[in-house]
PDB file of N, CA and C in Angstrom:
ATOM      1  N   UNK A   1       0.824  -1.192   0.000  1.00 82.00           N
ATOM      2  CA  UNK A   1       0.000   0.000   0.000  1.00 82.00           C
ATOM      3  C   UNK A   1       0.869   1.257   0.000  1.00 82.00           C
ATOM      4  N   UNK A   2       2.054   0.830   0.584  1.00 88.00           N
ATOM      5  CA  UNK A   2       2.702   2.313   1.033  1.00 88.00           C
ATOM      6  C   UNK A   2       3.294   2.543  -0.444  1.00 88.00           C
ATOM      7  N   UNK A   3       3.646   1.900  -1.484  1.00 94.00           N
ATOM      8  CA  UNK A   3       3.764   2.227  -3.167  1.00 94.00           C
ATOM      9  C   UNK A   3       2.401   3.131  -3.908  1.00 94.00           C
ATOM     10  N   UNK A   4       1.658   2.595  -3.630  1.00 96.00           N
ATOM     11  CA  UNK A   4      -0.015   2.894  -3.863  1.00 96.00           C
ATOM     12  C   UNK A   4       0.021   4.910  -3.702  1.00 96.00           C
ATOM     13  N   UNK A   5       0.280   4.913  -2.519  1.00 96.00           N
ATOM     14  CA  UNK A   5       0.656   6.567  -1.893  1.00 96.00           C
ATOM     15  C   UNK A   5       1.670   6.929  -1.948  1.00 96.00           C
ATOM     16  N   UNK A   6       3.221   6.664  -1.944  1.00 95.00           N
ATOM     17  CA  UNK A   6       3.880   7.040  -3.072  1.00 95.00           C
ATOM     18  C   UNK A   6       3.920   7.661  -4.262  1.00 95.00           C
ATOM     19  N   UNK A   7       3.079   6.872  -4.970  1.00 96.00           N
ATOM     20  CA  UNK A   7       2.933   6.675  -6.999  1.00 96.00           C
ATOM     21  C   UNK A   7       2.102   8.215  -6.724  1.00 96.00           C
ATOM     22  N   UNK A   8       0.639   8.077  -5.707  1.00 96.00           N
ATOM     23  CA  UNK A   8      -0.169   9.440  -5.642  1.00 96.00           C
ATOM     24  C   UNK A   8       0.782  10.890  -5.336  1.00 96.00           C
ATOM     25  N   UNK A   9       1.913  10.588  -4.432  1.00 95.00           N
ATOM     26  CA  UNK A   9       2.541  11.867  -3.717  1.00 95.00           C
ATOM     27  C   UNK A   9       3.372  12.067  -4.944  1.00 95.00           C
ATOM     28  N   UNK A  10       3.847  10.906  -5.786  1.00 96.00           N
ATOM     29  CA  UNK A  10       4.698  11.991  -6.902  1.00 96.00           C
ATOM     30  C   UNK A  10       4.008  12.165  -8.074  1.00 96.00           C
ATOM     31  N   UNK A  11       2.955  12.079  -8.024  1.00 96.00           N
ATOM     32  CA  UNK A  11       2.102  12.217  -9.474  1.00 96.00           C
ATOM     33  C   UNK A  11       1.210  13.681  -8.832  1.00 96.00           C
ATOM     34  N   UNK A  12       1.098  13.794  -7.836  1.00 94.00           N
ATOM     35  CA  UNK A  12      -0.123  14.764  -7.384  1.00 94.00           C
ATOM     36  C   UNK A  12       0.072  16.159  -8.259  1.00 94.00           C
ATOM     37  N   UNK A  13       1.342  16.371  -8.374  1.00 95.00           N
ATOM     38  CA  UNK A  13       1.620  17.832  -9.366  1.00 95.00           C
ATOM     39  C   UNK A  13       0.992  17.281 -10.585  1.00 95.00           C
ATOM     40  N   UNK A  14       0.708  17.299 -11.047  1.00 96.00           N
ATOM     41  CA  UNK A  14       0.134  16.069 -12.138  1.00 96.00           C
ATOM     42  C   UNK A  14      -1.004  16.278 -12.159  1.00 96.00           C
ATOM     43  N   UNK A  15      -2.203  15.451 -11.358  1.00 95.00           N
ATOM     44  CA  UNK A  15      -2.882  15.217 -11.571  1.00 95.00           C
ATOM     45  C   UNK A  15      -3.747  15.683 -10.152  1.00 95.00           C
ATOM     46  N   UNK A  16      -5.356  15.711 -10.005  1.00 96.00           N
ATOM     47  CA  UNK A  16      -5.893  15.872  -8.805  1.00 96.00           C
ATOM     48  C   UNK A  16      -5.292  14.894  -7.552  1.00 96.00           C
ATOM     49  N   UNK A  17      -5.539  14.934  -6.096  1.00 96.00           N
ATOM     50  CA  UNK A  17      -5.226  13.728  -5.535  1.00 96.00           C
ATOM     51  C   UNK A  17      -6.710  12.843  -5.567  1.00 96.00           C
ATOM     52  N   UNK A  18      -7.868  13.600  -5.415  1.00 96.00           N
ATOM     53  CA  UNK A  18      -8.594  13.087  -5.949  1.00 96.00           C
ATOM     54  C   UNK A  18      -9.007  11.903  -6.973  1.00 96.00           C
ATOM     55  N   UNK A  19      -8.674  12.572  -7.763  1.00 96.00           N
ATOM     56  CA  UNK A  19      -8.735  11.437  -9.162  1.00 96.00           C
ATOM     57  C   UNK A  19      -7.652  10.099  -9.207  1.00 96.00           C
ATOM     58  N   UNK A  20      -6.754  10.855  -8.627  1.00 96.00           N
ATOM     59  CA  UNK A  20      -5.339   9.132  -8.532  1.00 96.00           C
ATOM     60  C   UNK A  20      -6.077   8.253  -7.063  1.00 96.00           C
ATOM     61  N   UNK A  21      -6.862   8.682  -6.266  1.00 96.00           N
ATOM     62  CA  UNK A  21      -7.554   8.156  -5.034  1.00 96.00           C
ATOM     63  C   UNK A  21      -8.754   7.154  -5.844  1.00 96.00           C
ATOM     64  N   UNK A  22      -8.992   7.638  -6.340  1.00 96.00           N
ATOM     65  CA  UNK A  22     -10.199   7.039  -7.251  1.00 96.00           C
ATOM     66  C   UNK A  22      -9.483   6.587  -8.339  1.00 96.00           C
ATOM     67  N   UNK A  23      -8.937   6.162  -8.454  1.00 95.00           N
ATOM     68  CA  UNK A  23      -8.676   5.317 -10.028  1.00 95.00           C
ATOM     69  C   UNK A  23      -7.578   4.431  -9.151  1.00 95.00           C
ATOM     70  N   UNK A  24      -7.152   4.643  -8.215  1.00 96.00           N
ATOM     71  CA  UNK A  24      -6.169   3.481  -7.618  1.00 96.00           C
ATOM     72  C   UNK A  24      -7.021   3.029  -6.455  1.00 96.00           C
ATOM     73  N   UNK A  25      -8.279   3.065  -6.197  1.00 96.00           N
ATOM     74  CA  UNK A  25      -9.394   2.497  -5.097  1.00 96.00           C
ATOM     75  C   UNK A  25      -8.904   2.937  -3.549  1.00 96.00           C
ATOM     76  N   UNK A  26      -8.281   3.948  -3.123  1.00 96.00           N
ATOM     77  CA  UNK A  26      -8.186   4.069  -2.361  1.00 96.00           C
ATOM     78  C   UNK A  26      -8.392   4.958  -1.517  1.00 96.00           C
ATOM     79  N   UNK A  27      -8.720   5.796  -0.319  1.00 96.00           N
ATOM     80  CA  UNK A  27      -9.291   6.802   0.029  1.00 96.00           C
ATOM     81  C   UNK A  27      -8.425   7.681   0.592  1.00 96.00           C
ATOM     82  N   UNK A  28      -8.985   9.073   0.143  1.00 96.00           N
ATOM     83  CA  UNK A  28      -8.269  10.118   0.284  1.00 96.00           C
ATOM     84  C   UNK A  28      -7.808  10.220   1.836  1.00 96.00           C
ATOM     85  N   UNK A  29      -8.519   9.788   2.542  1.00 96.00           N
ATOM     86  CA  UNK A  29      -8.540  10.116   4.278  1.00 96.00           C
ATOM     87  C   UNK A  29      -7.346   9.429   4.553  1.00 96.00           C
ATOM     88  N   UNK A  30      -7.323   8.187   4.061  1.00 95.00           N
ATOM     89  CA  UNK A  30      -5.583   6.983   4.159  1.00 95.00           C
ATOM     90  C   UNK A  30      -4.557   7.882   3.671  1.00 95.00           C
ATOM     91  N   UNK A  31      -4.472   8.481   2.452  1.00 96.00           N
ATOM     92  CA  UNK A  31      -3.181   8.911   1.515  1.00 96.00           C
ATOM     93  C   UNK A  31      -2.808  10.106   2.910  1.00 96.00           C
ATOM     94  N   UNK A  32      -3.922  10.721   3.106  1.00 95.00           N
ATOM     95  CA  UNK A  32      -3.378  12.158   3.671  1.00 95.00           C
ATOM     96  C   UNK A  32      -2.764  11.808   5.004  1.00 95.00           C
ATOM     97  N   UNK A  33      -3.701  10.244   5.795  1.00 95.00           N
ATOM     98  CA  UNK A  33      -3.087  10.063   7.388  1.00 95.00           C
ATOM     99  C   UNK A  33      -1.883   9.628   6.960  1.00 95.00           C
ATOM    100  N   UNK A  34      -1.781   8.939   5.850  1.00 95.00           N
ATOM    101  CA  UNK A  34      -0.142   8.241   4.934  1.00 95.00           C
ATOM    102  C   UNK A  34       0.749   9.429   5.292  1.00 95.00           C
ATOM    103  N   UNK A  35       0.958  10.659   4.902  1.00 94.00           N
ATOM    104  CA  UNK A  35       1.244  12.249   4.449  1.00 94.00           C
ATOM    105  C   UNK A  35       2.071  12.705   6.493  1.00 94.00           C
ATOM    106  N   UNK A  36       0.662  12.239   6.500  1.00 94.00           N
ATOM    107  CA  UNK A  36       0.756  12.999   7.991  1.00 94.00           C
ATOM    108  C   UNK A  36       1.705  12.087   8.750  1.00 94.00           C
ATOM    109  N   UNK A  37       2.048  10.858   8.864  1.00 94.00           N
ATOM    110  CA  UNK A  37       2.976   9.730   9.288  1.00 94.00           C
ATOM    111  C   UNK A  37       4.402  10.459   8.756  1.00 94.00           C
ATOM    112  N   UNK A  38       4.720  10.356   7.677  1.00 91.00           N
ATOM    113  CA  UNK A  38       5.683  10.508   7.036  1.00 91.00           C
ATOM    114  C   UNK A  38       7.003  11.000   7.913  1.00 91.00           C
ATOM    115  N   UNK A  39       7.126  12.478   8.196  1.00 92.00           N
ATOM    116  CA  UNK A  39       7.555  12.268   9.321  1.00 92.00           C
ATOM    117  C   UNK A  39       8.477  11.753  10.305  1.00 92.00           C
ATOM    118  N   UNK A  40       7.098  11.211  11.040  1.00 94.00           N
ATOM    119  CA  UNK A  40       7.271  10.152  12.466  1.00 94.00           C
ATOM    120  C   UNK A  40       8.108   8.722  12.078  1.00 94.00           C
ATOM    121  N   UNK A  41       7.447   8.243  10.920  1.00 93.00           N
ATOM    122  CA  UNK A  41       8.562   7.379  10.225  1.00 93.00           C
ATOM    123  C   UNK A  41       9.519   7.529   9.827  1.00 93.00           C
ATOM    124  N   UNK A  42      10.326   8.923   9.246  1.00 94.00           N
ATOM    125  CA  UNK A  42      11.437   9.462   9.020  1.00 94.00           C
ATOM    126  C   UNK A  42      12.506   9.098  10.751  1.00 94.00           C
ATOM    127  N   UNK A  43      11.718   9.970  11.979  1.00 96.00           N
ATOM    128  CA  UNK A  43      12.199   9.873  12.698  1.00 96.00           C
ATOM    129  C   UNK A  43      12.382   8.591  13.259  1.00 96.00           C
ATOM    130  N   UNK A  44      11.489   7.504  13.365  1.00 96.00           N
ATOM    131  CA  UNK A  44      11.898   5.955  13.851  1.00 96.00           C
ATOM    132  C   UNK A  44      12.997   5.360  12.887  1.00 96.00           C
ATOM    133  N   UNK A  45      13.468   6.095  11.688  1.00 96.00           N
ATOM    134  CA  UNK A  45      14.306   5.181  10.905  1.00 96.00           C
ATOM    135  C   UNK A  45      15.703   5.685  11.176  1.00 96.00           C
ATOM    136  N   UNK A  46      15.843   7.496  11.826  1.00 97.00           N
ATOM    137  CA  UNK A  46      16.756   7.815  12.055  1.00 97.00           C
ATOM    138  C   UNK A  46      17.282   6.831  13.781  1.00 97.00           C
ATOM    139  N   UNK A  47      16.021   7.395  14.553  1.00 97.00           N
ATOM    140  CA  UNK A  47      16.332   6.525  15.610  1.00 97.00           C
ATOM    141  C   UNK A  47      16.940   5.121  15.790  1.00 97.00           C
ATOM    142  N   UNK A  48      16.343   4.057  14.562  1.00 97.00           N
ATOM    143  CA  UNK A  48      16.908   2.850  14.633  1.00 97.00           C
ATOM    144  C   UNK A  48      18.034   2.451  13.631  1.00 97.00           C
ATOM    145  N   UNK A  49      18.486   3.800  13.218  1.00 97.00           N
ATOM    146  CA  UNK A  49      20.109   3.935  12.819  1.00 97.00           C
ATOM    147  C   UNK A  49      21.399   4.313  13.381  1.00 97.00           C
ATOM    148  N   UNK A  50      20.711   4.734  14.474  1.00 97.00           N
ATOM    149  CA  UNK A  50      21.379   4.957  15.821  1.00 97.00           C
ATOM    150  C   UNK A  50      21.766   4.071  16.622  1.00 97.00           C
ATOM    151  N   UNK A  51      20.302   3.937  17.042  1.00 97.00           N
ATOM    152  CA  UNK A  51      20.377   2.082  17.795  1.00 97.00           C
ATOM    153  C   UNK A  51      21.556   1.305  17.109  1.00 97.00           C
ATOM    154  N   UNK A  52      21.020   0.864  15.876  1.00 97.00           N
ATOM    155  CA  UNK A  52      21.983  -0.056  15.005  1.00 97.00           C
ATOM    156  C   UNK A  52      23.476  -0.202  15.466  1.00 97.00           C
ATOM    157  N   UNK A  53      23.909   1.455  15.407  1.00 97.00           N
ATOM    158  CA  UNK A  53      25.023   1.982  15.493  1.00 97.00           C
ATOM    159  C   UNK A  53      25.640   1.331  16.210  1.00 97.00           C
ATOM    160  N   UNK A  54      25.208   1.579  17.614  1.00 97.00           N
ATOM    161  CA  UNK A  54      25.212   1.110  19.444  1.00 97.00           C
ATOM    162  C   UNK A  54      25.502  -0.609  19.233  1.00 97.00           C
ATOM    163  N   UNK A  55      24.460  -0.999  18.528  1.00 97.00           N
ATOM    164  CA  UNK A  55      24.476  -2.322  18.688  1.00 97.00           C
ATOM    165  C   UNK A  55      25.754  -3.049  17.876  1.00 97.00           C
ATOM    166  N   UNK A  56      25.972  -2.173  16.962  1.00 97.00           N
ATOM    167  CA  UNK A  56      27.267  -2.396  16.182  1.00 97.00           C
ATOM    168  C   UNK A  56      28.523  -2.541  16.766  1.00 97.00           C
ATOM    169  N   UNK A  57      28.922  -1.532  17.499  1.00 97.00           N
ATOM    170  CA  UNK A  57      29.544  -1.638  18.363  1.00 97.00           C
ATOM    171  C   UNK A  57      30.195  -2.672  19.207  1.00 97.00           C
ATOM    172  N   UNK A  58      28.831  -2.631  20.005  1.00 97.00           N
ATOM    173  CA  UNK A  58      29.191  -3.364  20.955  1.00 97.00           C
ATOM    174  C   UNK A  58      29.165  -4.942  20.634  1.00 97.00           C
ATOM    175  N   UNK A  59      28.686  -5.443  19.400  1.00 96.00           N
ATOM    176  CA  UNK A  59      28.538  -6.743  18.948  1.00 96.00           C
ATOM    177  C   UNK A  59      30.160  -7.146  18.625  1.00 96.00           C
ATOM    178  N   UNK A  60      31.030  -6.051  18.130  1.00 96.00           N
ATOM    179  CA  UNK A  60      32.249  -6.224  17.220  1.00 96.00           C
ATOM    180  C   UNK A  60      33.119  -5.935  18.546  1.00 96.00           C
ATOM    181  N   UNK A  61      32.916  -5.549  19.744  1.00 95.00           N
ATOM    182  CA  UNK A  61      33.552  -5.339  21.354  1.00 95.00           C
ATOM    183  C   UNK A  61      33.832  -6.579  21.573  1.00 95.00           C
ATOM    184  N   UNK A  62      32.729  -7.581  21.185  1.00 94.00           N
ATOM    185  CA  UNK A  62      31.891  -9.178  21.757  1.00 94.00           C
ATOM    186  C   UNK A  62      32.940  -9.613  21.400  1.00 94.00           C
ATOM    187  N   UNK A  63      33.726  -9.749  20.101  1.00 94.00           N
ATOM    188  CA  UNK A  63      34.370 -10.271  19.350  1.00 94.00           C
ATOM    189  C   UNK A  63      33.170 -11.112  18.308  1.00 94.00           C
ATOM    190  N   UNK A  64      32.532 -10.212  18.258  1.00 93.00           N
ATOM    191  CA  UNK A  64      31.072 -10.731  17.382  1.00 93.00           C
ATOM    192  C   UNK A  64      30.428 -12.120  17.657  1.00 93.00           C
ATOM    193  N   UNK A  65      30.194 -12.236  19.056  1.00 94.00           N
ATOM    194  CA  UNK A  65      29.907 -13.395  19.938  1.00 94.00           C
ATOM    195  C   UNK A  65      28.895 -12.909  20.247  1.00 94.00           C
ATOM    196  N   UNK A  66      28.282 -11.905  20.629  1.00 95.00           N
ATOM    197  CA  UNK A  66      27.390 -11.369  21.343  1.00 95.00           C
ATOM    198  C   UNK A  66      25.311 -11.778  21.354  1.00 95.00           C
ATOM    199  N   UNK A  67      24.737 -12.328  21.241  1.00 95.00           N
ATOM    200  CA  UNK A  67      23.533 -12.059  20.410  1.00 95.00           C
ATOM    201  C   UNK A  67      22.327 -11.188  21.040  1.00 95.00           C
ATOM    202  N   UNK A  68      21.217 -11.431  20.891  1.00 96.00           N
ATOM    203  CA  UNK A  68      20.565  -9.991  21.845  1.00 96.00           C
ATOM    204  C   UNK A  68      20.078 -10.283  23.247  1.00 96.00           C
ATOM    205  N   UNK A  69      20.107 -11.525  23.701  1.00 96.00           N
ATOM    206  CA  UNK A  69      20.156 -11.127  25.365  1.00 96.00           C
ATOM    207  C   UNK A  69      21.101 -10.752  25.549  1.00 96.00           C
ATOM    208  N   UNK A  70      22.744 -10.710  25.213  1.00 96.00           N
ATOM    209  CA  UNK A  70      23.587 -10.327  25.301  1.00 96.00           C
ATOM    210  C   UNK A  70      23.471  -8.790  25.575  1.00 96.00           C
ATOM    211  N   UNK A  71      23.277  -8.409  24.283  1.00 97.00           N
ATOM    212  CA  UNK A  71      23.750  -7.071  23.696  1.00 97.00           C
ATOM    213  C   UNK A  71      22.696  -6.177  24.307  1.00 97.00           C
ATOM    214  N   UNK A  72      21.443  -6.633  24.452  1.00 97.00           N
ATOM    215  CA  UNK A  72      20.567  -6.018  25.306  1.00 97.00           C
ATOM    216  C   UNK A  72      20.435  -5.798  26.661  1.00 97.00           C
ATOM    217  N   UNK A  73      21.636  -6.889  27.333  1.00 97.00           N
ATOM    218  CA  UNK A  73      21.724  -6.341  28.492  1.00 97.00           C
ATOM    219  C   UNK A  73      22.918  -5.438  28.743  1.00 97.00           C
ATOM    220  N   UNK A  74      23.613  -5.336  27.919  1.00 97.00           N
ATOM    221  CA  UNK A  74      24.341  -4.371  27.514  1.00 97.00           C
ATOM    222  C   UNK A  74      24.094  -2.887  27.572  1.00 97.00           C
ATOM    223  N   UNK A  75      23.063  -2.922  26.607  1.00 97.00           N
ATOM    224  CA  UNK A  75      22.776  -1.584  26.887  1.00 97.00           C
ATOM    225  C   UNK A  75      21.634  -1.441  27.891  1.00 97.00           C
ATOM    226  N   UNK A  76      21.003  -1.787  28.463  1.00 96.00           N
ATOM    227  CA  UNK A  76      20.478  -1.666  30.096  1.00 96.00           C
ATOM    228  C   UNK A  76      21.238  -1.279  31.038  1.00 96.00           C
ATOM    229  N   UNK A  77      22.929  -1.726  30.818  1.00 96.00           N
ATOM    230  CA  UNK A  77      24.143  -1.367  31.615  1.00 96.00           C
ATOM    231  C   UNK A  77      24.046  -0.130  31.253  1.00 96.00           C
ATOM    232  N   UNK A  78      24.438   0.473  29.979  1.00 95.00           N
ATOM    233  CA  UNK A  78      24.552   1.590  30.026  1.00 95.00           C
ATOM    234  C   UNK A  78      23.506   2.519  29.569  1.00 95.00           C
ATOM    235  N   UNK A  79      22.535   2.152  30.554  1.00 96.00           N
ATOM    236  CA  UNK A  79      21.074   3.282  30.747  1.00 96.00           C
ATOM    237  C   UNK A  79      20.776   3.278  29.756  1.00 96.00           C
ATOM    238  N   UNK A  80      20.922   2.718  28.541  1.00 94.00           N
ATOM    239  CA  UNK A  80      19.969   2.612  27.553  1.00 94.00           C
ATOM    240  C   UNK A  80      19.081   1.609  26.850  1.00 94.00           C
ATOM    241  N   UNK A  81      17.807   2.627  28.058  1.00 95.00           N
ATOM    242  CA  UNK A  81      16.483   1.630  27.654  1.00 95.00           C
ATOM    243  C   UNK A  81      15.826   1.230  26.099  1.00 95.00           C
ATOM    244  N   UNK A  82      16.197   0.077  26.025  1.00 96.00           N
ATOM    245  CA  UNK A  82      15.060  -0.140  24.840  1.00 96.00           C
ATOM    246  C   UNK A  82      14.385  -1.176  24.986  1.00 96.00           C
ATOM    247  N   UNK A  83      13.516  -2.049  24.262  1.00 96.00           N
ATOM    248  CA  UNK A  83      13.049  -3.289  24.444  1.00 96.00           C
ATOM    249  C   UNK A  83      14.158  -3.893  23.388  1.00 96.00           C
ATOM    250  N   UNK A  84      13.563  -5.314  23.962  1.00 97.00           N
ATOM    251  CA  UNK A  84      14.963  -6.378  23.584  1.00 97.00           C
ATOM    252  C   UNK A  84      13.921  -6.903  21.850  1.00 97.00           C
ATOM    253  N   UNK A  85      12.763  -6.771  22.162  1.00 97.00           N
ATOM    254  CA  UNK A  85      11.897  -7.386  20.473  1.00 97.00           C
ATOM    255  C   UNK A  85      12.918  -6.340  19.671  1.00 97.00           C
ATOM    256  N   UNK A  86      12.928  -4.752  19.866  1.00 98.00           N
ATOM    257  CA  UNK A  86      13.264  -4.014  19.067  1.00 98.00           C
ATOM    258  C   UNK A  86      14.801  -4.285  18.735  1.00 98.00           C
ATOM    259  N   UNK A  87      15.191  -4.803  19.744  1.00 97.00           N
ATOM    260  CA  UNK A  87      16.939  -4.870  19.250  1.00 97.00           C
ATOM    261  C   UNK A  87      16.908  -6.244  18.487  1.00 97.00           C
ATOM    262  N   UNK A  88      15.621  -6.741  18.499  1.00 97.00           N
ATOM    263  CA  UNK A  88      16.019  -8.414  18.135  1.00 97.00           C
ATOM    264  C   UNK A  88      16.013  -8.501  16.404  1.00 97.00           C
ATOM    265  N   UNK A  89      14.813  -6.907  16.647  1.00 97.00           N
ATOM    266  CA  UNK A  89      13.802  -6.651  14.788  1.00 97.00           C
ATOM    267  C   UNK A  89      15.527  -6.136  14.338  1.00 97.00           C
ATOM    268  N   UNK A  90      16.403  -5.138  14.510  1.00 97.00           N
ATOM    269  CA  UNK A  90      17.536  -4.217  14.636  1.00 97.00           C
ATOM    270  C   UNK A  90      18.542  -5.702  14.196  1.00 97.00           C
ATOM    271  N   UNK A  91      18.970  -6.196  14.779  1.00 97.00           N
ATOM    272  CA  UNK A  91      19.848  -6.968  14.750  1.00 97.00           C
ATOM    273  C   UNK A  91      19.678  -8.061  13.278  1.00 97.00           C
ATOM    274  N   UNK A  92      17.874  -8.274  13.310  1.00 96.00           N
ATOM    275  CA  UNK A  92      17.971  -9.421  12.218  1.00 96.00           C
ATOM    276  C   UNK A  92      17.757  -8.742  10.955  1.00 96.00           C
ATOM    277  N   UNK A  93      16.818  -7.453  10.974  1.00 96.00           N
ATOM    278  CA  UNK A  93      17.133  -6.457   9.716  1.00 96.00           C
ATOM    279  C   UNK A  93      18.440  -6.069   9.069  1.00 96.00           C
ATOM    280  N   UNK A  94      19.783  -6.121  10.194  1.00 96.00           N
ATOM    281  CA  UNK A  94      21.088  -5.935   9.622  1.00 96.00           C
ATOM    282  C   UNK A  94      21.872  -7.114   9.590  1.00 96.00           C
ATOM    283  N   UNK A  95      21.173  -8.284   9.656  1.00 95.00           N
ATOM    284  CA  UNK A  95      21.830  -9.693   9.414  1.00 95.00           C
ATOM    285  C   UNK A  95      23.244  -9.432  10.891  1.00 95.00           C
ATOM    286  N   UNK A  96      23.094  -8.903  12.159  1.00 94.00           N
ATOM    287  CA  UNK A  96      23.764  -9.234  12.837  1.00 94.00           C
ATOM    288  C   UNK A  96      23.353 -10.287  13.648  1.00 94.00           C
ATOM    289  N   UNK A  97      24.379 -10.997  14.065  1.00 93.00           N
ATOM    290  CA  UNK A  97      24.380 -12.475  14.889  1.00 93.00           C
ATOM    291  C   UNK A  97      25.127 -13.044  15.659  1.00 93.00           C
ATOM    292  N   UNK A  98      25.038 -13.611  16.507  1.00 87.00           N
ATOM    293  CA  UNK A  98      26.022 -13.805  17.494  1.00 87.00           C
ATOM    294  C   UNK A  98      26.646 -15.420  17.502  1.00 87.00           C
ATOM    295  N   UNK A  99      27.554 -15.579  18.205  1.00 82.00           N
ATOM    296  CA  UNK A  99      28.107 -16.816  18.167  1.00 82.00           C
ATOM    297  C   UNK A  99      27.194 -17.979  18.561  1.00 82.00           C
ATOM    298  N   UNK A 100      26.710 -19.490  17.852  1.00 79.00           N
ATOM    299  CA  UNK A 100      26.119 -20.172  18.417  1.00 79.00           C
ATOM    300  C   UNK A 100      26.490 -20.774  19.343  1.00 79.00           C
ATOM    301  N   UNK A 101      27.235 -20.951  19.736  1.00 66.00           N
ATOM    302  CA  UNK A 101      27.905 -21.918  20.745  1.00 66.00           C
ATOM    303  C   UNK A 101      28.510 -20.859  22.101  1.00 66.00           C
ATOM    304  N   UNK A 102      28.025 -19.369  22.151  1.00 58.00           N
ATOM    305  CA  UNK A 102      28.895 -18.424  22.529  1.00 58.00           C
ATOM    306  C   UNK A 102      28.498 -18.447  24.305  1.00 58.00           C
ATOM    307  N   UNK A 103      27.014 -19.030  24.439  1.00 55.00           N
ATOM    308  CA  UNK A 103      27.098 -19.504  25.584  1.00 55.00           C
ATOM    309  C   UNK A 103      26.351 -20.634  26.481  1.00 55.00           C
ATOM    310  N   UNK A 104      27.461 -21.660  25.179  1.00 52.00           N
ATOM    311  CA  UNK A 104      27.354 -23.236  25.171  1.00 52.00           C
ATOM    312  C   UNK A 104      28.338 -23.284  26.672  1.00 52.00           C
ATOM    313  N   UNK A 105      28.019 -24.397  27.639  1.00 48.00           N
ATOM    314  CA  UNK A 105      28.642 -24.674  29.081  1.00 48.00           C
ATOM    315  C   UNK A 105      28.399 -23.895  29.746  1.00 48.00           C
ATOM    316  N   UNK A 106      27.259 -23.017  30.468  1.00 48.00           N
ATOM    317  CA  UNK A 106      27.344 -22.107  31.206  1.00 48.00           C
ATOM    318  C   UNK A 106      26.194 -22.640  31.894  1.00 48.00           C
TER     319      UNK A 106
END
């Protein structure tokens, strides 16, 4: 869908938004709350390029052993709260991974 409002936001000089709402079945009230997001999604992508960053880090500290209970309690050490789903979405979106065996005998 998010192509759908796209195709409308760069055609709108173009054409009504109206008319691309109606000929692509979709309603004007979606494209514009789409519009109004934009944004807030800008900012969660900067935010979880940041994160990334952090997690980068400290994964390659690990000797790239680390995986996210690891790395997540990591940054809990250093006061930085996040949830561990989000470092888990973070970690497997950038294909980072930790050693399997890294805490095999414990």
């Amino acid at each position: 869908m998010n192509d759908v409002y796209a195709f409308i936001e760069a055609e709108k000089t173009t054409h009504h938004v109206a008319l691309l709402c109606r000929l692509l079945k979709v309603a004007r009230s979606s494209f514009y709350a789409w519009m109004a997001g934009k944004q807030a999604r800008a900012a969660r992508r900067a935010a979880d390029d940041a994160l990334a960053h952090e997690i980068t880090v400290l994964h390659i500290a690990s000797r790239c052993t680390y995986g996210v209970p690891r790395i997540h309690a990591e940054l809990r050490r250093l006061d930085r709260r996040v949830n561990r789903k989000r470092v888990e979405r973070i970690m497997r979106e950038r294909d980072i991974t930790g050693s399997p065996g890294a805490s095999a005998g414990r």
